[in-house]
Coordinates of C-alpha atoms in Angstrom, one line a residue:
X215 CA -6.9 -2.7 -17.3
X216 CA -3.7 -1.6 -16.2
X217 CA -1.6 -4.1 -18.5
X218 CA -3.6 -2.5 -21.2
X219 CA -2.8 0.6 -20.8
X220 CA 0.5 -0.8 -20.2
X221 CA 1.3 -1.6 -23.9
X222 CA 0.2 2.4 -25.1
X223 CA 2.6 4.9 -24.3
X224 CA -0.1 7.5 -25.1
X225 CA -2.7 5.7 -22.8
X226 CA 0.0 5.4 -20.6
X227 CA 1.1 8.9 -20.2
X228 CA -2.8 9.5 -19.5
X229 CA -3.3 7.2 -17.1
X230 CA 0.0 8.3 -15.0
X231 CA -1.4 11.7 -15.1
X232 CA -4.8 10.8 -13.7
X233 CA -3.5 9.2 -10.9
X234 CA -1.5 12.1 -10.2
X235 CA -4.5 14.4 -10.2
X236 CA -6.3 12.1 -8.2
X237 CA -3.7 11.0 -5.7
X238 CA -2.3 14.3 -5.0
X239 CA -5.8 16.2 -4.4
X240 CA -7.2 17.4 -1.7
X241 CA -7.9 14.9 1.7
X242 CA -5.4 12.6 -0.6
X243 CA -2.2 14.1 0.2
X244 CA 0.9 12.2 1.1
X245 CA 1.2 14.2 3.8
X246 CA -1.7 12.5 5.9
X247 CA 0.5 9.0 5.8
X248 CA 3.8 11.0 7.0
X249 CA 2.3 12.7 9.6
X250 CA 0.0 10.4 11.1
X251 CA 2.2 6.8 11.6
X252 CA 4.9 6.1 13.8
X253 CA 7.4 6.3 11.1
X254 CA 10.0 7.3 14.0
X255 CA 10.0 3.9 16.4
X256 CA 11.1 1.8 12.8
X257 CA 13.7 4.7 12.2
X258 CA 15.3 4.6 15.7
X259 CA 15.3 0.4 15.1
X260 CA 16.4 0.5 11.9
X261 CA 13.8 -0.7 9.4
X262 CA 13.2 -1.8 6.0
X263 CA 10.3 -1.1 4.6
X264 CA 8.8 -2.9 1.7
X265 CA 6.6 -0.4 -0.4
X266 CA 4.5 -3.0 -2.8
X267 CA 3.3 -1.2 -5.8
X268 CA 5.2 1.7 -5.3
X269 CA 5.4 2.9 -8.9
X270 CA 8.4 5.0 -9.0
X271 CA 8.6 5.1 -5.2
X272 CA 7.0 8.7 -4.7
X273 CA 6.4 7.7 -0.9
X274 CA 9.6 5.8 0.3
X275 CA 12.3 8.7 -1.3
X276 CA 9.7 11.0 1.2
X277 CA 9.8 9.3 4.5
X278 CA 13.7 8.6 3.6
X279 CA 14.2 12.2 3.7
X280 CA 12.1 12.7 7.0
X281 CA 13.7 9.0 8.7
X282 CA 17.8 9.0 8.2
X283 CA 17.7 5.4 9.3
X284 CA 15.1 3.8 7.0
X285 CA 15.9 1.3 4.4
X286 CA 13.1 0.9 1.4
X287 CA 12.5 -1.8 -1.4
X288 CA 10.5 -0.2 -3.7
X289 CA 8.6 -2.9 -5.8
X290 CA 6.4 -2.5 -9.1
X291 CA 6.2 -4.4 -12.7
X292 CA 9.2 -4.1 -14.7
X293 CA 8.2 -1.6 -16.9
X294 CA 7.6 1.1 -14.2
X295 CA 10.7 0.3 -12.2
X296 CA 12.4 1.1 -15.5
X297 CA 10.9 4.5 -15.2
X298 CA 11.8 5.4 -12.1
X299 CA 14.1 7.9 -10.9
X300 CA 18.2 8.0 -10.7
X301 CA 19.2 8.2 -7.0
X302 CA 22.2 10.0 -6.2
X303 CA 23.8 10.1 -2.8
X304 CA 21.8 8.5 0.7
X305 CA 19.1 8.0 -0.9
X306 CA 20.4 5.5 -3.4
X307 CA 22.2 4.1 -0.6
X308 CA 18.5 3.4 1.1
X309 CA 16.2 3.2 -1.4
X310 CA 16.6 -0.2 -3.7
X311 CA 14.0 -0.4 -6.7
X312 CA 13.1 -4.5 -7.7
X313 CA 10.8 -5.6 -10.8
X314 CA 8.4 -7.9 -8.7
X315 CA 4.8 -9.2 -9.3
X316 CA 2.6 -9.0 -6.3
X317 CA 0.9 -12.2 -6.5
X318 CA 4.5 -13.9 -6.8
X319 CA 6.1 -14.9 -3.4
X320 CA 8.0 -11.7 -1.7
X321 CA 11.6 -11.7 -2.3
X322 CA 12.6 -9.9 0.3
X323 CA 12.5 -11.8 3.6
X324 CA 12.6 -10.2 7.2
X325 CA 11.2 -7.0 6.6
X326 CA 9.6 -4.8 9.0
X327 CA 6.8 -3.3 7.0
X328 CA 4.7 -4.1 3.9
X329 CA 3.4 -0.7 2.6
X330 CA 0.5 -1.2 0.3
X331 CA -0.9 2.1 -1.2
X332 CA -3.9 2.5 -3.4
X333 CA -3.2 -1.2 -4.2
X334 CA -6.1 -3.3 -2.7
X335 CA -9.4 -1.4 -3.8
X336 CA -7.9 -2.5 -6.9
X337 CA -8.7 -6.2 -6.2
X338 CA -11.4 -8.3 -5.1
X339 CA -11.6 -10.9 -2.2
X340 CA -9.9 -13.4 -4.2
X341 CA -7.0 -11.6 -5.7
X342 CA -6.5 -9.3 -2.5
X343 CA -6.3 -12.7 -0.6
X344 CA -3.2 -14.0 -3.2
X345 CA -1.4 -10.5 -2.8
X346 CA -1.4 -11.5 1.2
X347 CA -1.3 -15.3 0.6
X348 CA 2.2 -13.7 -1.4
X349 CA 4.0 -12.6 1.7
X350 CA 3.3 -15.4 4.3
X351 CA 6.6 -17.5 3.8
X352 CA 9.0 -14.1 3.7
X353 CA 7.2 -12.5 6.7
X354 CA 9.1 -12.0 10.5
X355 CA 7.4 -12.7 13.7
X356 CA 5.9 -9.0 13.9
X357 CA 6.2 -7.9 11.0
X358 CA 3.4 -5.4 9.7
X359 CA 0.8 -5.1 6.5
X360 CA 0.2 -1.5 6.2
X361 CA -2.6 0.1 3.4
X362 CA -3.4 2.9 2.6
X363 CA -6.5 3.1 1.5
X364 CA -10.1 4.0 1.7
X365 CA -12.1 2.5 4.6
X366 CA -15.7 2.7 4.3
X367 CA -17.7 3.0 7.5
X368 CA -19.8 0.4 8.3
X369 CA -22.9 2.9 8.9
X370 CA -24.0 6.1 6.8
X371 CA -23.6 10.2 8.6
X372 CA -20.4 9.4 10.0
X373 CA -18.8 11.0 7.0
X374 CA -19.5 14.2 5.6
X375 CA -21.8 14.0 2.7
X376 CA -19.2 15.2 -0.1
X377 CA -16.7 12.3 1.5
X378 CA -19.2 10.2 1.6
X379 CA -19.8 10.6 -1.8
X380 CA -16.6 10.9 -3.3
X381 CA -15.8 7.5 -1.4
X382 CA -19.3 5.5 -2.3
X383 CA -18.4 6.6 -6.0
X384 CA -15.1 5.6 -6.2
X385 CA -16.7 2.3 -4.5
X386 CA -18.8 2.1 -7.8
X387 CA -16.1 2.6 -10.0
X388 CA -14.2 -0.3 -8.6
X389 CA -16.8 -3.0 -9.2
X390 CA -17.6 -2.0 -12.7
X391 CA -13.8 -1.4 -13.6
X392 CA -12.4 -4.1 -11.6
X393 CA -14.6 -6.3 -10.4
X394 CA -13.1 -5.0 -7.2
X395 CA -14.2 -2.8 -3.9
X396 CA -13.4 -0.2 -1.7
X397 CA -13.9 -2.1 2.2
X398 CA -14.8 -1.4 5.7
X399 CA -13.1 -1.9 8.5
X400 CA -15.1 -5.3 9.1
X401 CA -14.6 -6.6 5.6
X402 CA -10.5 -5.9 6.3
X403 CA -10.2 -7.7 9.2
X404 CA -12.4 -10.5 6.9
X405 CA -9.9 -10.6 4.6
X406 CA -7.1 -11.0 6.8
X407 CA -8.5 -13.5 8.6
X408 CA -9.5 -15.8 5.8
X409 CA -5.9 -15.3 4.3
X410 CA -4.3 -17.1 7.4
X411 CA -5.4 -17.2 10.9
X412 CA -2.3 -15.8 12.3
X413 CA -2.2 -12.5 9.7
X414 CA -3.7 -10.4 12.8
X415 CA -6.3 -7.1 12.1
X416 CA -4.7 -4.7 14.4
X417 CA -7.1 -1.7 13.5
X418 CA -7.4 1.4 11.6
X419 CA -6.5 4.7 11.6
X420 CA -8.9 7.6 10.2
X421 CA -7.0 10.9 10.2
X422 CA -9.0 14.0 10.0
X423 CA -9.5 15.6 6.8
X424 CA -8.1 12.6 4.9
X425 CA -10.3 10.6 3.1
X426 CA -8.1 7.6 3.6
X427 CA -7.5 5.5 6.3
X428 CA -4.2 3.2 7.7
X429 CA -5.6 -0.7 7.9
X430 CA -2.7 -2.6 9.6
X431 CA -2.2 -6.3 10.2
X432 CA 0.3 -7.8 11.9
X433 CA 1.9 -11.2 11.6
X434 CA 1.7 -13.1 14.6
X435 CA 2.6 -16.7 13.6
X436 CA 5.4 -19.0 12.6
X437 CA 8.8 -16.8 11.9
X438 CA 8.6 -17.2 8.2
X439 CA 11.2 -14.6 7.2
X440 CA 14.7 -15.7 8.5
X441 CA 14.4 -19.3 6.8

């Protein structure tokens, strides 16, 4: 779908602006993933952060201005990275943009955090799987998967009905788009688990009056990223 609308400007320009609408609405702000993660422990050590389909890197030139000490590789296909802003000053000093396909192996080794946002309900089991599978062999003792995403709960009431709703919906849309699926909490530590035994669910974060969650992994095994 998306390299379809890829190759029309017009369908393009339409899609970019739906996503804006839907990413900057209520209970969807930015704000929620600024706020409610310890962003300042990886700024007083100096992080790089990895944001993995991060279009024209909205969310890393944010927490760069918030976090002096964070370094960013902002990834997306070539075409977006194309698009993306001229940095001038410390932020282009911090903020690197790289054409890089998600399934393909991660180029950048040793980093801290892998941000994924509004990237897996794009993908089913399979594909999600290969996006993980992708950053095994650049991964750091300890480094972290982060998404940012919905997380559906595992029972029904625990969500107000219009959440519920808008979440359940946008479940719907998924499949018959996508073939894809928004997941619980049980179905991410699944998916980590049948990735690789050592990509470790450490749990997730539901932050009130956002209607997504923070699903983090960590990797626990072999120290990939220094090799």
């Amino acid at each position: 779908m998306f390299v379809t609308f890829g190759k029309s400007p017009l369908r393009a320009k339409r899609m970019s602006g739906a996503m804006a609408s839907l990413t900057g609405g209520e209970g969807y702000e930015l704000s929620y993933l600024l706020d409610n993660y310890d962003w300042a422990s990886l700024n007083a050590s100096k992080a790089t952060i990895v944001d993995v389909g991060g279009s024209i890197g909205f969310v890393c030139i944010d927490l760069a201005k918030r976090y002096p000490d964070l370094k960013f590789v902002v990834q997306d296909l070539p075409k977006t990275i194309d698009s993306a802003p001229k940095l001038e000053g410390d932020l282009a000093q911090r903020i690197t943009f790289q054409a890089h396909d998600f399934f393909s192996p991660q180029p950048v080794k040793n980093a801290d955090v892998y941000l994924f946002r509004w990237i897996f309900h794009n993908h089913s089991d399979k594909y999600a799987s290969k996006i993980l599978s992708a950053l095994i062999p650049s991964m750091k003792k300890g480094a972290r998967v982060l998404i940012n995403d919905h997380c559906l709960r595992d029972g029904f009431g625990e969500e107000s009905m219009w959440d519920e709703k808008i979440i359940r919906t946008m479940d719907l849309v998924m499949l018959t788009l996508l073939n894809a699926t928004e997941r619980s909490e049980r179905q991410y530590k699944t998916l980590f688990e049948n990735t690789h035994k050592d990509l470790k669910f450490a749990g997730v974060k539901r932050i009130e009056g956002c209607r997504m969650s923070i699903v983090e992994a960590v990797w626990e095994g072999e120290d990939y990223g220094g090799a």
